[in-house]
Short mmCIF file of C-alpha atoms in Angstrom, two decimals:
data_model
loop_
_atom_site.label_atom_id
_atom_site.label_comp_id
_atom_site.label_asym_id
_atom_site.label_seq_id
_atom_site.Cartn_x
_atom_site.Cartn_y
_atom_site.Cartn_z
CA MET A 1 19.37 -17.00 38.81
CA ASN A 2 16.66 -19.97 37.77
CA GLN A 3 14.34 -18.42 35.06
CA THR A 4 11.05 -20.41 34.86
CA GLN A 5 8.46 -19.62 32.22
CA ASN A 6 5.14 -18.61 34.25
CA PRO A 7 2.71 -20.89 32.97
CA HIS A 8 0.04 -18.32 32.91
CA VAL A 9 2.45 -16.36 29.94
CA SER A 10 1.72 -17.02 26.80
CA ASP A 11 3.91 -16.72 23.88
CA GLU A 12 1.10 -15.28 21.68
CA THR A 13 1.30 -12.46 20.23
CA PHE A 14 -1.38 -9.63 20.16
CA ASP A 15 -1.35 -9.71 16.19
CA ASP A 16 -2.11 -13.57 17.08
CA PHE A 17 -4.34 -13.16 19.21
CA LEU A 18 -6.59 -10.90 17.05
CA VAL A 19 -6.05 -12.84 13.99
CA GLY A 20 -7.78 -15.38 16.30
CA GLN A 21 -10.60 -13.86 17.23
CA GLY A 22 -10.87 -12.60 13.15
CA LEU A 23 -10.45 -8.74 14.11
CA PHE A 24 -6.89 -8.42 12.66
CA ASP A 25 -8.45 -6.68 9.49
CA VAL A 26 -10.63 -4.82 11.13
CA CYS A 27 -8.27 -3.26 13.60
CA GLU A 28 -5.23 -2.65 10.25
CA GLU A 29 -7.77 -0.79 8.51
CA GLN A 30 -8.76 1.70 11.81
CA ALA A 31 -5.30 1.56 12.68
CA ILE A 32 -4.61 2.97 8.81
CA LYS A 33 -7.30 5.38 8.74
CA GLU A 34 -5.69 6.91 11.82
CA LEU A 35 -2.68 7.45 10.39
CA ILE A 36 -3.63 8.38 7.56
CA ALA A 37 -6.05 11.28 9.09
CA ALA A 38 -3.31 12.48 11.22
CA GLN A 39 -0.55 12.78 8.72
CA LEU A 40 -3.10 14.65 7.01
CA ALA A 41 -4.18 17.09 9.72
CA GLU A 42 -0.07 17.63 10.69
CA ALA A 43 0.36 18.28 7.60
CA MET A 44 -2.38 21.27 7.45
CA LYS A 45 -1.17 22.62 10.98
CA ALA A 46 1.84 23.18 9.49
CA GLN A 47 0.78 24.84 6.75
CA GLY A 48 -1.72 26.84 8.51
CA LEU A 49 -4.26 25.27 6.46
CA SER A 50 -8.05 25.40 7.50
CA LYS A 51 -10.38 22.90 6.43
CA THR A 52 -12.44 25.92 4.35
CA ALA A 53 -8.45 26.41 2.77
CA MET A 54 -8.07 22.58 2.55
CA ALA A 55 -11.54 22.18 0.75
CA GLU A 56 -10.95 25.10 -1.63
CA ARG A 57 -7.27 23.25 -2.64
CA MET A 58 -8.97 20.14 -3.14
CA LYS A 59 -12.02 21.30 -5.26
CA THR A 60 -14.43 19.81 -2.63
CA SER A 61 -16.45 20.79 0.46
CA ARG A 62 -15.57 21.54 3.94
CA ARG A 63 -17.97 18.36 4.95
CA GLN A 64 -15.48 16.07 2.81
CA VAL A 65 -12.72 17.68 4.95
CA ASP A 66 -14.39 16.13 7.81
CA ARG A 67 -14.93 13.06 6.54
CA LEU A 68 -11.47 12.64 5.11
CA LEU A 69 -10.04 13.34 8.53
CA ASP A 70 -12.56 11.10 10.88
CA PRO A 71 -10.97 7.70 10.57
CA ASN A 72 -14.59 6.38 11.38
CA SER A 73 -15.93 7.25 7.99
CA PRO A 74 -16.27 5.12 5.49
CA SER A 75 -16.65 7.19 3.05
CA VAL A 76 -13.08 8.38 1.82
CA THR A 77 -12.18 6.85 -1.25
CA LEU A 78 -8.65 6.64 -2.98
CA ALA A 79 -9.23 9.58 -5.16
CA THR A 80 -9.59 11.53 -2.27
CA LEU A 81 -6.86 11.01 -0.63
CA ARG A 82 -5.20 11.69 -3.76
CA ARG A 83 -6.33 15.38 -3.75
CA ALA A 84 -6.09 15.72 0.00
CA ALA A 85 -2.18 14.45 -0.38
CA ALA A 86 -1.75 16.64 -3.07
CA ALA A 87 -3.65 20.01 -1.44
CA VAL A 88 -0.83 19.33 1.08
CA GLY A 89 2.34 18.54 -1.20
CA ARG A 90 2.46 15.30 -0.69
CA THR A 91 2.03 11.83 -2.64
CA LEU A 92 -0.57 9.09 -1.96
CA ARG A 93 1.47 5.70 -2.14
CA VAL A 94 -0.13 2.88 -1.89
CA GLU A 95 1.33 -0.54 -2.17
CA LEU A 96 1.15 -4.63 -1.78
CA SER A 97 3.66 -6.81 0.17
#
């Protein structure tokens, strides 16, 4: 069977495309926020924690927990993430690679 490459198909990856459009960093940041929010929500659910109970454990307001679980919120700090992780018995790991 003769396999010829379709001239309309690019070897460019989606990451390459995003870099080319200047969108890679923004998309990666959003993906990380969504993953962290989902992991926290999952840990809360596994422990039967309401947002109010989570706020009490973190010694903060329920509104802050809402922001924490909203990946579109720009106001979440590393300190807040660290307290949230501790509140569900986890640790926050940040690394440069």
